[in-house]
Tab-separated table of C-alpha atoms (C1' of nucleotides) in Angstrom:
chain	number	residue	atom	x	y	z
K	11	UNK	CA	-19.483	26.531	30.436
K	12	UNK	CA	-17.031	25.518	33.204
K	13	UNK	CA	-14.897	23.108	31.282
K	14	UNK	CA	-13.082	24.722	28.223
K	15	UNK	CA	-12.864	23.066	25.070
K	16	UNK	CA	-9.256	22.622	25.289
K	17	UNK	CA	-10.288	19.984	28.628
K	18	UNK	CA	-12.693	18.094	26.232
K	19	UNK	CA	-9.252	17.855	23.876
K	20	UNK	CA	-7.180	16.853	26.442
K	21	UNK	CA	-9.691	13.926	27.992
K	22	UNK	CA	-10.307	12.462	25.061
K	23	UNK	CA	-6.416	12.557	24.094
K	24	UNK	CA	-5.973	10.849	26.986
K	25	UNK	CA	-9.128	8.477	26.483
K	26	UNK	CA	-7.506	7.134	23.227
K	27	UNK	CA	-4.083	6.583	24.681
K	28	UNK	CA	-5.153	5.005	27.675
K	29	UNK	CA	-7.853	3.055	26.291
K	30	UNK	CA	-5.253	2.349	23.711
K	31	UNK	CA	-3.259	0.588	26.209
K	32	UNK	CA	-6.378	-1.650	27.887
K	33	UNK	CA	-7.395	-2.499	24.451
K	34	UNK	CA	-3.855	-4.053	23.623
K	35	UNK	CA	-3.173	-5.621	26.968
K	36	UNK	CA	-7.159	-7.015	27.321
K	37	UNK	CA	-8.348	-7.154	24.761
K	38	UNK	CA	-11.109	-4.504	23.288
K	39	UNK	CA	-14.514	-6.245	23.063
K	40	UNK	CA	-13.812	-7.845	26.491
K	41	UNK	CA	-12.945	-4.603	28.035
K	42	UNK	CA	-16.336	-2.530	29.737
K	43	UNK	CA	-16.914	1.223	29.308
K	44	UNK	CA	-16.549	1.619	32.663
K	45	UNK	CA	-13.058	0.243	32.843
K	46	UNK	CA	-12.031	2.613	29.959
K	47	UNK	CA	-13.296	5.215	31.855
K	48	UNK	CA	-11.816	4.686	35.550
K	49	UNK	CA	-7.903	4.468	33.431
K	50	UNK	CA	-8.543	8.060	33.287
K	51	UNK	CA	-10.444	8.814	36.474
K	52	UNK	CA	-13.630	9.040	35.604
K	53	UNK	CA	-17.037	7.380	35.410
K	54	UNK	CA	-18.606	5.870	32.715
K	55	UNK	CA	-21.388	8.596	32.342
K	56	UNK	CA	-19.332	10.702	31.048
K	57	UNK	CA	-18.206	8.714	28.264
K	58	UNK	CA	-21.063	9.408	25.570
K	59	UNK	CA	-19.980	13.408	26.170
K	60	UNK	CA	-16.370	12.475	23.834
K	61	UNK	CA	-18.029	9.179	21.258
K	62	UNK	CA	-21.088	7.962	20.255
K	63	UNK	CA	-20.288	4.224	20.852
K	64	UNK	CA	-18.030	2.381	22.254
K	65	UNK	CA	-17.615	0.963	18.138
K	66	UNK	CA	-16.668	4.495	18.005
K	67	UNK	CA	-13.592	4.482	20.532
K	68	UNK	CA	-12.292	2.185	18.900
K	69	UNK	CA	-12.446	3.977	15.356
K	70	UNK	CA	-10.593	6.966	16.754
K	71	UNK	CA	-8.178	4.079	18.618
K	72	UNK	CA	-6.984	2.614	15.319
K	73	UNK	CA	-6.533	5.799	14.082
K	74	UNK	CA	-4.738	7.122	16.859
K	75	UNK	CA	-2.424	3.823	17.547
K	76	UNK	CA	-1.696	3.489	13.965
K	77	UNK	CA	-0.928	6.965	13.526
K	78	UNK	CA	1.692	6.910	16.031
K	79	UNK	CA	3.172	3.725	14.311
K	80	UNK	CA	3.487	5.856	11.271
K	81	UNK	CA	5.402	7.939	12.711
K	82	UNK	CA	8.039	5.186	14.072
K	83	UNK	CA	8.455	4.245	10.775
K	84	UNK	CA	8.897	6.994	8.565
K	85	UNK	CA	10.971	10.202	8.832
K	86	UNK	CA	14.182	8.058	9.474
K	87	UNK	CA	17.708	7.079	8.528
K	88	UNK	CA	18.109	3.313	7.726
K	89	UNK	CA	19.820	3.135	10.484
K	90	UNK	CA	17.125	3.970	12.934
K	91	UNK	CA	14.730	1.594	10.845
K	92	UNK	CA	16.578	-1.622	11.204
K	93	UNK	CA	17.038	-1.004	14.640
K	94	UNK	CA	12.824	-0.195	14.898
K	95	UNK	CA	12.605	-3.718	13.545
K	96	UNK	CA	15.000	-5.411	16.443
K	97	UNK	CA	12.957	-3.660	18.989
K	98	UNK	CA	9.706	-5.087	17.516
K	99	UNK	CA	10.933	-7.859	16.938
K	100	UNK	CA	11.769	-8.110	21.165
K	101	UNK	CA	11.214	-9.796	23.883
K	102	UNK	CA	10.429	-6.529	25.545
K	103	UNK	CA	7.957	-6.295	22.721
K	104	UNK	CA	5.710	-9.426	22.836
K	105	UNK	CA	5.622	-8.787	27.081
K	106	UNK	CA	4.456	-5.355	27.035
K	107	UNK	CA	1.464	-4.868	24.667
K	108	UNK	CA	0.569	-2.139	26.295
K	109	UNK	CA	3.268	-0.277	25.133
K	110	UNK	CA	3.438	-1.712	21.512
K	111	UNK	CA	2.265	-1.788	18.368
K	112	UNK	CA	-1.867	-2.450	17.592
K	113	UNK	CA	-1.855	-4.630	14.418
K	114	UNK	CA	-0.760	-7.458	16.344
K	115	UNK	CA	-3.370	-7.130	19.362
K	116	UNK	CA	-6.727	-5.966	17.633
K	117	UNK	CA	-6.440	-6.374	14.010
K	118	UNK	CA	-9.205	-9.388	14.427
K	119	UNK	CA	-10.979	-7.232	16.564
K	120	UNK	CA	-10.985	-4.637	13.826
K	121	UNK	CA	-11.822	-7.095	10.691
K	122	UNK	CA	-14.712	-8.221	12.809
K	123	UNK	CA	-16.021	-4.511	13.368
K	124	UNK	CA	-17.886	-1.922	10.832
K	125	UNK	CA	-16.698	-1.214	7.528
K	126	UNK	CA	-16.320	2.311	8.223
K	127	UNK	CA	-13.666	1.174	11.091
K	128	UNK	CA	-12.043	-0.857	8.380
K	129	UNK	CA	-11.530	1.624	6.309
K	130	UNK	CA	-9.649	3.812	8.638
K	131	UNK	CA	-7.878	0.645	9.141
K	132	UNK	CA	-6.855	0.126	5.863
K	133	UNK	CA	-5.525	4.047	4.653
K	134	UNK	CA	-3.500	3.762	7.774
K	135	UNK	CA	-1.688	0.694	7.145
K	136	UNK	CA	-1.425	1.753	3.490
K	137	UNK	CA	0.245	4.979	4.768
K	138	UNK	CA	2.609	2.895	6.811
K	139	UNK	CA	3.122	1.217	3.545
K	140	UNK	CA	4.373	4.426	1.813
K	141	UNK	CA	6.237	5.070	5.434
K	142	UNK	CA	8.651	2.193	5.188
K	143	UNK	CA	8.787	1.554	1.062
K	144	UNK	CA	11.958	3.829	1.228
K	145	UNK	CA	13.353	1.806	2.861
K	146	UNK	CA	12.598	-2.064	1.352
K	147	UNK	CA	12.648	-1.029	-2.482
K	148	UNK	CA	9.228	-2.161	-3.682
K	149	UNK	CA	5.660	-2.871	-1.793
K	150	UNK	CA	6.066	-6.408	-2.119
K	151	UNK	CA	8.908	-6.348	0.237
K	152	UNK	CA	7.099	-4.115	2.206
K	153	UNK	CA	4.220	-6.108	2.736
K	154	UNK	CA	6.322	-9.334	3.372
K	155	UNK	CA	7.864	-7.414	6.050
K	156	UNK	CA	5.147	-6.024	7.463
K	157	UNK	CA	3.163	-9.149	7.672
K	158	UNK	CA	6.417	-11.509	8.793
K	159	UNK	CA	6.885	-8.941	12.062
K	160	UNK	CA	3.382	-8.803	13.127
K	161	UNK	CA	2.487	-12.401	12.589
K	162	UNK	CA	5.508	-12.846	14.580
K	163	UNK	CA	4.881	-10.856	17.406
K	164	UNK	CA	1.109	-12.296	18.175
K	165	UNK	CA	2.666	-15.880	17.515
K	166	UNK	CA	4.989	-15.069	20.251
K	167	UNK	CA	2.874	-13.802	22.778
K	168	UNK	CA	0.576	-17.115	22.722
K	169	UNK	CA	3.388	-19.035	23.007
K	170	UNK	CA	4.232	-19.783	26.606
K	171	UNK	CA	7.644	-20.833	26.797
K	172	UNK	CA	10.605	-17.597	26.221
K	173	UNK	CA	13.088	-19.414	24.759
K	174	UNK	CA	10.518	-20.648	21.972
K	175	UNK	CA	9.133	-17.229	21.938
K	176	UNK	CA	12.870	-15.945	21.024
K	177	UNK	CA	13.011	-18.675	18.720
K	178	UNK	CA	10.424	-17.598	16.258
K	179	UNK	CA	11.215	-13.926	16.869
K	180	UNK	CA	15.293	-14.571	15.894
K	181	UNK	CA	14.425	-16.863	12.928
K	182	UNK	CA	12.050	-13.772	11.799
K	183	UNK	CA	14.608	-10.929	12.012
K	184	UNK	CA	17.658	-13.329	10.275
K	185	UNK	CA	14.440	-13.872	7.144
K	186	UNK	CA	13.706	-10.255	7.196
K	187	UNK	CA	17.930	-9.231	7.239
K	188	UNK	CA	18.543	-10.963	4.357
K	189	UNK	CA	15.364	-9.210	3.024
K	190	UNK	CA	16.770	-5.982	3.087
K	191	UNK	CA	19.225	-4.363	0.359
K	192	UNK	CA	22.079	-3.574	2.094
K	193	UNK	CA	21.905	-0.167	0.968
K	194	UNK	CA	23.230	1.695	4.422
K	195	UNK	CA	26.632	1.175	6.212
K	196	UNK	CA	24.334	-0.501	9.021
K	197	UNK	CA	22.964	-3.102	7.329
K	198	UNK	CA	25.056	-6.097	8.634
K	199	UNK	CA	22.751	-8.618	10.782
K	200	UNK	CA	22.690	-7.483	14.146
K	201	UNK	CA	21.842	-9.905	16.804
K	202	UNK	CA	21.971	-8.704	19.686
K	203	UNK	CA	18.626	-8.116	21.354
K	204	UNK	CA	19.055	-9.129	24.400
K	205	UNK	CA	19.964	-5.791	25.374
K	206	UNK	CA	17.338	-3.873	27.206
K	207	UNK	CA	14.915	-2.326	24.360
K	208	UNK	CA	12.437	-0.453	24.421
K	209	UNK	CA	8.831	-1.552	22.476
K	210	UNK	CA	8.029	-0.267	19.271
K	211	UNK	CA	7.296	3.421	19.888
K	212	UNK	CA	6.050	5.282	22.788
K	213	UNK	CA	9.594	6.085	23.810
M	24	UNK	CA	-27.790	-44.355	31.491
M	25	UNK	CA	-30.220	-43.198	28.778
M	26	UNK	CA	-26.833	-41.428	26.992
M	27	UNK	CA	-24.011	-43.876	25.780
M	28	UNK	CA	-20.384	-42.917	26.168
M	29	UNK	CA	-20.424	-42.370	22.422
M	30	UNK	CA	-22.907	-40.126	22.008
M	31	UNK	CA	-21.220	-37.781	24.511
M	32	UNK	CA	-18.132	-38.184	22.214
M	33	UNK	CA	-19.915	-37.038	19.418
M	34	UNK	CA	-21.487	-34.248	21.310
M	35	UNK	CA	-18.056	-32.972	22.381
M	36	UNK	CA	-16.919	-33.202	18.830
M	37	UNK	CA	-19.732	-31.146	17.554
M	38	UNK	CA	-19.102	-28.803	20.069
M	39	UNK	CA	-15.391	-28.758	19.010
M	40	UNK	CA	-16.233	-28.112	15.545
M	41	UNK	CA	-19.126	-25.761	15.975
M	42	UNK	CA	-17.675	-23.574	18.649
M	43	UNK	CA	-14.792	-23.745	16.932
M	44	UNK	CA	-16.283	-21.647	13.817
M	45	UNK	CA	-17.795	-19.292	15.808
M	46	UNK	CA	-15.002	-18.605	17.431
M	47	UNK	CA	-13.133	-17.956	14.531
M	48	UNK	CA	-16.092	-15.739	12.653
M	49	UNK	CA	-17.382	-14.044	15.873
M	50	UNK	CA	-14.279	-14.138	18.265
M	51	UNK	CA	-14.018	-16.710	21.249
M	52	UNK	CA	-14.646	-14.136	24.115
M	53	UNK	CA	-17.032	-12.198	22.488
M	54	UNK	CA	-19.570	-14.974	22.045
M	55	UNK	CA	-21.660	-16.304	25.008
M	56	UNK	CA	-22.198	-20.101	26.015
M	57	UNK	CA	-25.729	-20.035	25.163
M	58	UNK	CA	-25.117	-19.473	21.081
M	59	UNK	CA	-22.249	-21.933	21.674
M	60	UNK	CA	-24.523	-24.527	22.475
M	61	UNK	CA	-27.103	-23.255	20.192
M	62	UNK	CA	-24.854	-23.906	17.345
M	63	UNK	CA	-25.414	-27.870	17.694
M	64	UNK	CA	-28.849	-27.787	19.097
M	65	UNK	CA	-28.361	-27.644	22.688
M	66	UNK	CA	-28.895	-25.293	25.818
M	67	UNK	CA	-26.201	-23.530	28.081
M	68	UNK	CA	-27.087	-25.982	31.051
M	69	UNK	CA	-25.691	-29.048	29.184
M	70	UNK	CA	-22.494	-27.408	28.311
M	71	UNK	CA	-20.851	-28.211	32.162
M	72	UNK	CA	-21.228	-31.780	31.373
M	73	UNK	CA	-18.813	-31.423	28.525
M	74	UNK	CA	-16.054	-28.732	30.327
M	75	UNK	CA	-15.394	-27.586	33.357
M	76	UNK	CA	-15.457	-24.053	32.207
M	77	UNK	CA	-15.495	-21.747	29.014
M	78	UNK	CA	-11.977	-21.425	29.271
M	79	UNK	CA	-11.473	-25.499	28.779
M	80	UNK	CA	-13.432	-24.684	26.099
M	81	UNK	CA	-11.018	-22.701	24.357
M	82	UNK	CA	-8.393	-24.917	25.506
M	83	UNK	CA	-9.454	-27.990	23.249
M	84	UNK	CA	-10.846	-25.728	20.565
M	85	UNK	CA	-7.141	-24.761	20.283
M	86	UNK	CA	-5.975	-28.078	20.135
M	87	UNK	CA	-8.775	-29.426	17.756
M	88	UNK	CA	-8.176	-26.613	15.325
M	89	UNK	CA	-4.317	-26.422	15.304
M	90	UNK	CA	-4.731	-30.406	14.760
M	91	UNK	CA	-6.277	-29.776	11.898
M	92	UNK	CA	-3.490	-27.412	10.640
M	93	UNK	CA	-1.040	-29.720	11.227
M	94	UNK	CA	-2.697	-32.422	9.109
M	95	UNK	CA	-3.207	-30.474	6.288
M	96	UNK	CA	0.245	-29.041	6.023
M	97	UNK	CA	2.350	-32.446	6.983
M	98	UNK	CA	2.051	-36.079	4.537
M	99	UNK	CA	1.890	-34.193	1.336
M	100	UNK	CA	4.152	-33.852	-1.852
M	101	UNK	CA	5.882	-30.617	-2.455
M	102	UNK	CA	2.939	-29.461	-5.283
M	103	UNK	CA	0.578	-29.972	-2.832
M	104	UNK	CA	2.311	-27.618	-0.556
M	105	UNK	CA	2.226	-25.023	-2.717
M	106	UNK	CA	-1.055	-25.545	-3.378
M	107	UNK	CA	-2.442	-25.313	0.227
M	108	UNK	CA	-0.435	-21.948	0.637
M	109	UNK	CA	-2.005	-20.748	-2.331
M	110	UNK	CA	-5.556	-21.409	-0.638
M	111	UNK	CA	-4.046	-19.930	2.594
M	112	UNK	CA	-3.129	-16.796	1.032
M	113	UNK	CA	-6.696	-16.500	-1.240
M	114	UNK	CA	-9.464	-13.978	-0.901
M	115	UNK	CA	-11.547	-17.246	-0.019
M	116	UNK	CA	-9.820	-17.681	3.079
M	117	UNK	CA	-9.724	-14.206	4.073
M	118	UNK	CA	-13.412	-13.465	3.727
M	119	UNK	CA	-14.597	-17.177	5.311
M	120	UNK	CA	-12.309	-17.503	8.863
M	121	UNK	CA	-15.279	-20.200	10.144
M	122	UNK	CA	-13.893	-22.497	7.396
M	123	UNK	CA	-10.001	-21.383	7.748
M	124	UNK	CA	-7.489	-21.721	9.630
M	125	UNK	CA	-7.453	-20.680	13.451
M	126	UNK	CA	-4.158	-18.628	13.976
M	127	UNK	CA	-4.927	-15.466	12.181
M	128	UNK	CA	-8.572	-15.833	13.933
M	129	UNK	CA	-7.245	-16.874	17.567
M	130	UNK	CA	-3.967	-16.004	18.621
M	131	UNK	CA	-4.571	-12.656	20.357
M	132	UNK	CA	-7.201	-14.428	22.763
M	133	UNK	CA	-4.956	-17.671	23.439
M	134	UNK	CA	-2.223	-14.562	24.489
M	135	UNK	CA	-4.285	-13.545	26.917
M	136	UNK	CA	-5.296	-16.866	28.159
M	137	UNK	CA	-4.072	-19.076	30.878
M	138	UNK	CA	-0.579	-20.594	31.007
M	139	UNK	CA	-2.011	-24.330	30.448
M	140	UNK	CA	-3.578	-22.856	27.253
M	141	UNK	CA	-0.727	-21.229	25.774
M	142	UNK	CA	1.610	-24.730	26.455
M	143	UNK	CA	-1.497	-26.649	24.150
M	144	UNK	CA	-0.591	-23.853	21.672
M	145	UNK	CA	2.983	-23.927	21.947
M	146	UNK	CA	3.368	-27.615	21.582
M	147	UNK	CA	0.698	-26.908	18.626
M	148	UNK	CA	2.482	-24.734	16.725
M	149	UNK	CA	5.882	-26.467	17.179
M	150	UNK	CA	4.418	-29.379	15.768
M	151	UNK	CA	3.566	-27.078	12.422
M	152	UNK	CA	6.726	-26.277	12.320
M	153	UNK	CA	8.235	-29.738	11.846
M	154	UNK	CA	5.307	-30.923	9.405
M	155	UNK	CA	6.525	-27.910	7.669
M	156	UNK	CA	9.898	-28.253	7.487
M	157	UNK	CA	10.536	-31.037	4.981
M	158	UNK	CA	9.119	-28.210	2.529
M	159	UNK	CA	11.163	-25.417	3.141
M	160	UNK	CA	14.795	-26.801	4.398
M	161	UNK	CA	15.464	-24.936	7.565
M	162	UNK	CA	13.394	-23.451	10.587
M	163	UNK	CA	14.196	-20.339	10.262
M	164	UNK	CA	12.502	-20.244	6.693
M	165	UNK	CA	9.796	-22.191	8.040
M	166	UNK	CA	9.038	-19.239	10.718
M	167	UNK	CA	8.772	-16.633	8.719
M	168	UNK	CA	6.468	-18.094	5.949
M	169	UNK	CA	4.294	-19.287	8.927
M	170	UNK	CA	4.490	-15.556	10.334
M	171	UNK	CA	3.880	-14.421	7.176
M	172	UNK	CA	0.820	-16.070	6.187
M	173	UNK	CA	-0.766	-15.724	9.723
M	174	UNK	CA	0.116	-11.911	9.423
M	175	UNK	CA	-1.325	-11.476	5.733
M	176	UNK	CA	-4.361	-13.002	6.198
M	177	UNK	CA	-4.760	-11.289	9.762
M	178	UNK	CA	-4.173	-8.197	8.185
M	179	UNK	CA	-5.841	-8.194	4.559
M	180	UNK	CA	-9.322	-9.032	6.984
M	181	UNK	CA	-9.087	-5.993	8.708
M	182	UNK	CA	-9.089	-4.337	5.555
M	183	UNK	CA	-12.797	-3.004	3.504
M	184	UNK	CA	-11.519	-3.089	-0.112
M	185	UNK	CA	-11.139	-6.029	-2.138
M	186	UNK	CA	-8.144	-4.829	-4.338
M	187	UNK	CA	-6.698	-3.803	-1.453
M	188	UNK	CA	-6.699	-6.893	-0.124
M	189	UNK	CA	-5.130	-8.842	-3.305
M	190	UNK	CA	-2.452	-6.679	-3.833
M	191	UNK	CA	-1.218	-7.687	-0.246
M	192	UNK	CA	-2.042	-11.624	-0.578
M	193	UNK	CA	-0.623	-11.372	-3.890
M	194	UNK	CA	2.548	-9.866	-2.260
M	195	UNK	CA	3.663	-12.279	0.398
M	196	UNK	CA	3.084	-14.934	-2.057
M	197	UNK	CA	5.362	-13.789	-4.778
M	198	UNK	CA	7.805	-13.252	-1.466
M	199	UNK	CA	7.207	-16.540	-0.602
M	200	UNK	CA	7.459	-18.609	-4.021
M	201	UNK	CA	11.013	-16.790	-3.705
M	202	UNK	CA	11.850	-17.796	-0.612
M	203	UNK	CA	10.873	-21.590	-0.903
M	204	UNK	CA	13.635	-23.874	-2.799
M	205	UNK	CA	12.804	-24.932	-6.107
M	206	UNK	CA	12.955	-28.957	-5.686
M	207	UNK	CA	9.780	-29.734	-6.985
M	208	UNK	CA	8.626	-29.870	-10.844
M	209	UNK	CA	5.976	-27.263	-9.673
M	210	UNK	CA	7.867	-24.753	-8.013
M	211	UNK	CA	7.181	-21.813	-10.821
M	212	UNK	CA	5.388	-19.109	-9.396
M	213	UNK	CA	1.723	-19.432	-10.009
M	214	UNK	CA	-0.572	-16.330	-9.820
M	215	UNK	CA	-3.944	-17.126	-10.773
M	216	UNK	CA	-6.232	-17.408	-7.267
M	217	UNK	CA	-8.484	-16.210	-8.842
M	218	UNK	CA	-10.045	-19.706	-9.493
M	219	UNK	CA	-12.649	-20.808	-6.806
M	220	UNK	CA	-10.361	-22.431	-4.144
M	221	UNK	CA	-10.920	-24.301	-0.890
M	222	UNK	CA	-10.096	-22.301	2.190
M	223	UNK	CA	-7.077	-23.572	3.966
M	224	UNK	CA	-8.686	-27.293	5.401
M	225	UNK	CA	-12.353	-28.281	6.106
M	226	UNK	CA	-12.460	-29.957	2.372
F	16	DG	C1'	-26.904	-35.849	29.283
F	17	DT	C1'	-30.044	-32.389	28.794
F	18	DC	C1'	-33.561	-29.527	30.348
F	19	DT	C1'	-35.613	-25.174	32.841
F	20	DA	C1'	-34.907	-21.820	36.201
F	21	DT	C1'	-32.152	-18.867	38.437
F	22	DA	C1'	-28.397	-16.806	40.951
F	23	DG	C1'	-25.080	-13.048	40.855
F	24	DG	C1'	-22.522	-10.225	38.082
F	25	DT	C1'	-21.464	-7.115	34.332
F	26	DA	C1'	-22.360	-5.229	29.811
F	27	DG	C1'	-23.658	-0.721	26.799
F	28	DA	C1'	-26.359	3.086	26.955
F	29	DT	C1'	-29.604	6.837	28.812
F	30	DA	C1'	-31.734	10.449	32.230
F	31	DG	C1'	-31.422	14.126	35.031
F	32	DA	C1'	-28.905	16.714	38.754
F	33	DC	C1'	-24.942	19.791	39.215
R	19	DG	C1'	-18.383	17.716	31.203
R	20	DT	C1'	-19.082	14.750	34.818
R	21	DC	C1'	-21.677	12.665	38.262
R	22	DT	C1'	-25.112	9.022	40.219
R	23	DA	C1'	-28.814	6.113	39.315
R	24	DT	C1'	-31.000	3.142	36.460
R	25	DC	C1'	-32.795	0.439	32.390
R	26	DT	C1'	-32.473	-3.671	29.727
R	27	DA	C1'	-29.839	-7.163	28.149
R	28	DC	C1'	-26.487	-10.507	28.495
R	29	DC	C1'	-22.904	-13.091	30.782
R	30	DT	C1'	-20.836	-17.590	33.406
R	31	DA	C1'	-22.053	-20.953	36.303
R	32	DT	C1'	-25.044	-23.814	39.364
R	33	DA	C1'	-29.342	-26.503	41.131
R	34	DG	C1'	-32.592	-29.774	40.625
R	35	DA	C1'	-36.105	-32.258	37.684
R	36	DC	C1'	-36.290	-35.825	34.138
DNA sequence: GTCTATAGGTAGATAGAC
DNA sequence: GTCTATCTACCTATAGAC
């Protein structure tokens, strides 16, 4: 064969991250095969050689996206967490999709596709669950937090105006602050986001 | 003219209504001009004598729907309050979006939609806010429980099980009975959702 | 105001050459 | 594995009859 199976790896690593990207700037149902495709120089032929569907691509999207987001989360020092939150909870954040997390772009997009989808969906976001209970105390805090951050963010981003934009985003992460048990030497509200951040992962 | 200025009220209304529920079950980009129409017994052609384009659609299906919202959530005692965020955060509103409310459904799209749109939205949601606020004291309260519900319900639809789904509705509202001040007679935490309940408006 | 018909474009997916 | 070409279906929007 003249293309090693490593290549076929490596294109469709690069198939989920870019079309990663289009899906959270455009949008996922609204974006063609063909676009997908040309992100990572090639046509859209050659597509049904790496998935099945394009339902498919955006299977191994959520899993890949929310993966990643795991990853952010857990593995850290309080510290680092709290300051994981201020950057999703940025500016930078709600203007760069692209570069952020999923839940707030395509979770409709996902509750509106197969069940099979959904439930690589939902043992991701329960794994980011487990990720961040460490360092809340209890799921209910978790899932408070969870939900307050990426309601937040896709509030934000139809908003037009950026000082209502920081608005919402600053009342969220003073709600979520006093959320948190100040178990770490770092846990005093921090403010100041208006330094330049970068989005949620993808550093 | 054989139509009077009414009827073409009404027929925008429908439209409003109708196209409003699809766009919340099926997506708003997703779902073509002829089932818009469809939906209240007309064909695609008539549909440019109501809007200039699909976008203006979405436009006025914003502000219809966030209208709504606002209605339900403003001019009510504090028991009442509770009582609609109880049918906010219910599996009935998570598995019926055509009957519930339009942020969780909506938001990414209106993100990605023209700067006119996201100003309807903005001026939407602020609105929200200050019906809310008589309920909850502060914004900065009122911001997160809005982000909060939007995100939970969002998020518990992109999810496949059930249970799943509970434990995080059941969740942000014991975060959420905590958060709110305890002014009212009813302000205990109630639990049982489990009762057939109303989605969030559309009574 | 609503219809049918249609323009002009793009969608997801397949076939066969290389 | 990737290409070009193509199928069938659907999209937004317009034109003209009623």
């Amino acid at each position: 064969m003249r293309y090693t199976p490593e290549h076929k790896d490596k294109t469709r690593q690069r198939l989920l991250d870019a079309g990663g990207a289009i899906a959270k700037k455009d949008g996922f149902g609204t974006t063609g095969v063909d676009s997908l495709m040309a992100s990572v120089g090639l046509t859209s032929g050659a597509f049904y050689a790496h998935f099945r569907s394009k339902g498919a691509l955006l299977e191994a999207i959520v899993d890949n996206e929310l993966g990643r987001s795991i990853e952010v989360f857990g593995q850290q020092s309080h510290e680092r967490m709290l300051q994981t939150l201020d950057n999703y909870l940025s500016l930078a954040h709600v203007e760069h999709p692209e570069l952020g997390c999923a839940l707030p772009c395509l979770s409709p997009e996902i509750a509106r596709a197969g069940e099979h989808t959904r439930q690589v969906f939902e043992q991701r976001l329960l794994q980011l669950l487990e990720a961040m209970r460490p360092h809340t105390g209890d799921d209910s805090k978790t899932w408070s937090i969870v939900s307050q951050v990426v309601g937040a963010v896709m509030l934000a981003r139809a908003m037009d105006n950026k000082d209502c934009r920081q608005a919402l985003l600053q009342a969220v992460k003073q709600q979520i602050m006093l959320l948190l048990p100040a178990t770490g030497p770092a846990a005093s509200v921090r403010s100041d986001s208006s330094r330049a951040s970068p989005p949620a992962h993808k550093e």
